């Protein structure tokens, strides 16, 4: 149980285009979903926290117009990188906590974004 | 502010040896949760072990155990009989009151055959 999927697992796009990453909780309802960015050999950096039906809360320094987060249901959150540029290339990870288990986060497998 | 510190950027041991990874943290909360996560080359985050601060007994999961010293704010991970598959990045994390995880910088563990 407690499986989180991400799609796509990797994506390559041209500079200036937008890319959408989906995060789904497959077998549970997620109270909250978290989006992280991870640079090579570095720790996870929290970008934003989202709750179903409300606006995401962004961490300081994260551009909300660049990284659009939508949390339309209790099982789906999306991250859209708008007008992507090479510096947006990174590994993006989502996680979710369940209504029944709020004290643990379940992680998706991550999405590798490469912007050419 | 809540912080998590891992002071060992990289460690390596021979297969079958025991290795201990260090983690210290700071929080003003009285009840909290601490975690060790493993991130293998696939980059999937895997929960290794968790500890609830109000429980005095150290958590154990098979070959993995923790030494939780609440007064010293220390939370080390011991891996016994290390295996090649244990090679990974290991992250220590503290769950904040708003359910966000505070992460350490990570320790790269290499198990040598």
CSV table of N, CA and C in Angstrom, one decimal, chain A residues 22-83:
chain,number,residue,atom,x,y,z
A,22,UNK,N,2.9,14.9,-13.4
A,22,UNK,CA,1.8,14.5,-12.5
A,22,UNK,C,2.3,13.6,-11.4
A,23,UNK,N,1.6,13.8,-10.3
A,23,UNK,CA,1.9,13.0,-9.1
A,23,UNK,C,0.6,12.4,-8.6
A,24,UNK,N,0.5,11.1,-8.5
A,24,UNK,CA,-0.8,10.5,-8.1
A,24,UNK,C,-0.5,9.5,-6.9
A,25,UNK,N,-1.4,9.6,-5.9
A,25,UNK,CA,-1.5,8.6,-4.9
A,25,UNK,C,-2.4,7.5,-5.4
A,26,UNK,N,-1.9,6.3,-5.5
A,26,UNK,CA,-2.6,5.2,-6.2
A,26,UNK,C,-3.6,4.5,-5.3
A,27,UNK,N,-3.3,4.4,-4.1
A,27,UNK,CA,-4.1,3.5,-3.2
A,27,UNK,C,-4.5,4.2,-1.9
A,28,UNK,N,-4.4,5.5,-1.9
A,28,UNK,CA,-4.8,6.2,-0.7
A,28,UNK,C,-5.2,7.7,-1.0
A,29,UNK,N,-5.9,8.3,-0.2
A,29,UNK,CA,-6.2,9.7,-0.4
A,29,UNK,C,-5.2,10.6,0.4
A,30,UNK,N,-4.6,11.5,-0.4
A,30,UNK,CA,-3.5,12.3,0.1
A,30,UNK,C,-4.0,13.6,0.7
A,31,UNK,N,-3.8,13.8,2.0
A,31,UNK,CA,-4.1,15.1,2.6
A,31,UNK,C,-3.3,16.2,2.0
A,32,UNK,N,-2.1,16.0,1.9
A,32,UNK,CA,-1.1,17.0,1.5
A,32,UNK,C,-0.1,16.4,0.5
A,33,UNK,N,0.2,17.1,-0.5
A,33,UNK,CA,1.3,16.7,-1.4
A,33,UNK,C,2.4,17.7,-1.4
A,34,UNK,N,3.6,17.2,-1.5
A,34,UNK,CA,4.8,18.1,-1.4
A,34,UNK,C,5.6,17.9,-2.7
A,35,UNK,N,6.2,19.0,-3.2
A,35,UNK,CA,7.0,19.0,-4.3
A,35,UNK,C,8.4,19.4,-3.9
A,36,UNK,N,9.4,18.5,-4.4
A,36,UNK,CA,10.8,18.8,-4.1
A,36,UNK,C,11.6,18.9,-5.4
A,37,UNK,N,12.7,19.6,-5.2
A,37,UNK,CA,13.7,19.6,-6.3
A,37,UNK,C,15.0,19.1,-5.7
A,38,UNK,N,15.7,18.3,-6.5
A,38,UNK,CA,17.0,17.7,-6.0
A,38,UNK,C,18.0,17.9,-7.1
A,39,UNK,N,19.1,18.6,-6.7
A,39,UNK,CA,20.2,18.7,-7.5
A,39,UNK,C,21.2,17.5,-7.3
A,40,UNK,N,22.0,17.2,-8.3
A,40,UNK,CA,22.9,16.0,-8.2
A,40,UNK,C,23.7,16.0,-6.9
A,41,UNK,N,23.7,14.9,-6.2
A,41,UNK,CA,24.4,14.7,-5.0
A,41,UNK,C,24.1,15.7,-3.9
A,42,UNK,N,22.9,16.2,-3.9
A,42,UNK,CA,22.4,17.1,-2.9
A,42,UNK,C,21.1,16.6,-2.3
A,43,UNK,N,20.8,17.2,-1.2
A,43,UNK,CA,19.6,16.8,-0.5
A,43,UNK,C,18.3,17.4,-1.2
A,44,UNK,N,17.2,17.0,-0.7
A,44,UNK,CA,15.9,17.5,-1.2
A,44,UNK,C,15.6,18.9,-0.8
A,45,UNK,N,15.1,19.7,-1.7
A,45,UNK,CA,14.8,21.1,-1.4
A,45,UNK,C,13.3,21.2,-1.6
A,46,UNK,N,12.5,21.5,-0.6
A,46,UNK,CA,11.1,21.7,-0.7
A,46,UNK,C,10.8,22.9,-1.5
A,47,UNK,N,9.9,22.7,-2.5
A,47,UNK,CA,9.5,23.8,-3.3
A,47,UNK,C,8.2,24.3,-2.9
A,48,UNK,N,7.2,23.4,-2.6
A,48,UNK,CA,5.9,23.9,-2.3
A,48,UNK,C,5.1,22.7,-1.6
A,49,UNK,N,4.1,23.1,-0.9
A,49,UNK,CA,3.2,22.2,-0.2
A,49,UNK,C,1.8,22.5,-0.8
A,50,UNK,N,1.1,21.5,-1.2
A,50,UNK,CA,-0.3,21.7,-1.7
A,50,UNK,C,-1.3,20.8,-1.0
A,51,UNK,N,-2.5,21.4,-0.8
A,51,UNK,CA,-3.6,20.7,-0.2
A,51,UNK,C,-4.7,20.7,-1.3
A,52,UNK,N,-5.5,19.7,-1.3
A,52,UNK,CA,-6.6,19.6,-2.3
A,52,UNK,C,-7.5,20.7,-2.2
A,53,UNK,N,-7.7,21.4,-3.4
A,53,UNK,CA,-8.7,22.4,-3.5
A,53,UNK,C,-8.3,23.8,-3.0
A,54,UNK,N,-7.0,23.9,-2.6
A,54,UNK,CA,-6.6,25.2,-2.2
A,54,UNK,C,-5.2,25.5,-2.8
A,55,UNK,N,-4.9,26.8,-2.7
A,55,UNK,CA,-3.6,27.2,-3.4
A,55,UNK,C,-2.4,26.7,-2.7
A,56,UNK,N,-1.4,26.4,-3.5
A,56,UNK,CA,-0.2,25.8,-2.9
A,56,UNK,C,0.6,26.9,-2.1
A,57,UNK,N,1.3,26.4,-1.1
A,57,UNK,CA,2.2,27.3,-0.4
A,57,UNK,C,3.6,27.1,-0.8
A,58,UNK,N,4.2,28.2,-1.3
A,58,UNK,CA,5.5,28.1,-1.9
A,58,UNK,C,6.6,28.5,-0.9
A,59,UNK,N,7.7,27.8,-1.0
A,59,UNK,CA,8.9,28.1,-0.1
A,59,UNK,C,9.5,29.4,-0.6
A,60,UNK,N,10.2,30.1,0.3
A,60,UNK,CA,10.9,31.3,-0.1
A,60,UNK,C,11.9,31.1,-1.2
A,61,UNK,N,11.8,31.9,-2.2
A,61,UNK,CA,12.7,31.8,-3.3
A,61,UNK,C,12.2,31.0,-4.5
A,62,UNK,N,11.1,30.4,-4.3
A,62,UNK,CA,10.5,29.6,-5.4
A,62,UNK,C,9.5,30.4,-6.2
A,63,UNK,N,9.7,30.6,-7.5
A,63,UNK,CA,8.8,31.4,-8.2
A,63,UNK,C,7.5,30.7,-8.5
A,64,UNK,N,6.4,31.2,-8.0
A,64,UNK,CA,5.1,30.6,-8.1
A,64,UNK,C,4.6,30.7,-9.6
A,65,UNK,N,5.0,31.7,-10.3
A,65,UNK,CA,4.6,31.8,-11.7
A,65,UNK,C,5.4,30.9,-12.6
A,66,UNK,N,6.5,30.5,-12.2
A,66,UNK,CA,7.3,29.6,-12.9
A,66,UNK,C,6.9,28.1,-12.7
A,67,UNK,N,6.7,27.8,-11.4
A,67,UNK,CA,6.3,26.5,-11.0
A,67,UNK,C,4.9,26.5,-10.6
A,68,UNK,N,3.9,26.2,-11.5
A,68,UNK,CA,2.5,26.2,-11.2
A,68,UNK,C,2.1,24.8,-10.6
A,69,UNK,N,1.5,24.9,-9.5
A,69,UNK,CA,1.0,23.6,-8.8
A,69,UNK,C,-0.5,23.6,-8.7
A,70,UNK,N,-1.1,22.5,-9.1
A,70,UNK,CA,-2.5,22.3,-9.1
A,70,UNK,C,-2.8,21.1,-8.3
A,71,UNK,N,-3.7,21.1,-7.4
A,71,UNK,CA,-4.0,19.9,-6.6
A,71,UNK,C,-5.5,19.8,-6.6
A,72,UNK,N,-6.0,19.2,-7.7
A,72,UNK,CA,-7.4,19.2,-8.0
A,72,UNK,C,-8.2,18.1,-7.3
A,73,UNK,N,-7.6,17.1,-6.9
A,73,UNK,CA,-8.3,16.0,-6.2
A,73,UNK,C,-7.4,15.4,-5.1
A,74,UNK,N,-8.0,14.6,-4.3
A,74,UNK,CA,-7.2,14.0,-3.2
A,74,UNK,C,-6.2,12.9,-3.6
A,75,UNK,N,-6.1,12.7,-4.9
A,75,UNK,CA,-5.2,11.7,-5.5
A,75,UNK,C,-4.3,12.3,-6.5
A,76,UNK,N,-4.4,13.5,-6.9
A,76,UNK,CA,-3.6,14.0,-8.0
A,76,UNK,C,-3.2,15.5,-7.8
A,77,UNK,N,-1.9,15.7,-8.0
A,77,UNK,CA,-1.3,17.0,-7.9
A,77,UNK,C,-0.4,17.1,-9.2
A,78,UNK,N,-0.4,18.3,-9.8
A,78,UNK,CA,0.5,18.5,-10.9
A,78,UNK,C,1.4,19.7,-10.7
A,79,UNK,N,2.6,19.6,-11.3
A,79,UNK,CA,3.6,20.6,-11.3
A,79,UNK,C,3.8,21.0,-12.7
A,80,UNK,N,3.6,22.2,-13.1
A,80,UNK,CA,3.9,22.7,-14.4
A,80,UNK,C,5.1,23.7,-14.4
A,81,UNK,N,6.1,23.3,-15.1
A,81,UNK,CA,7.2,24.2,-15.2
A,81,UNK,C,7.0,25.1,-16.5
A,82,UNK,N,6.7,26.3,-16.3
A,82,UNK,CA,6.3,27.2,-17.4
A,82,UNK,C,7.6,27.9,-18.0
A,83,UNK,N,7.5,28.0,-19.4
A,83,UNK,CA,8.7,28.6,-20.1
A,83,UNK,C,10.0,28.1,-19.5
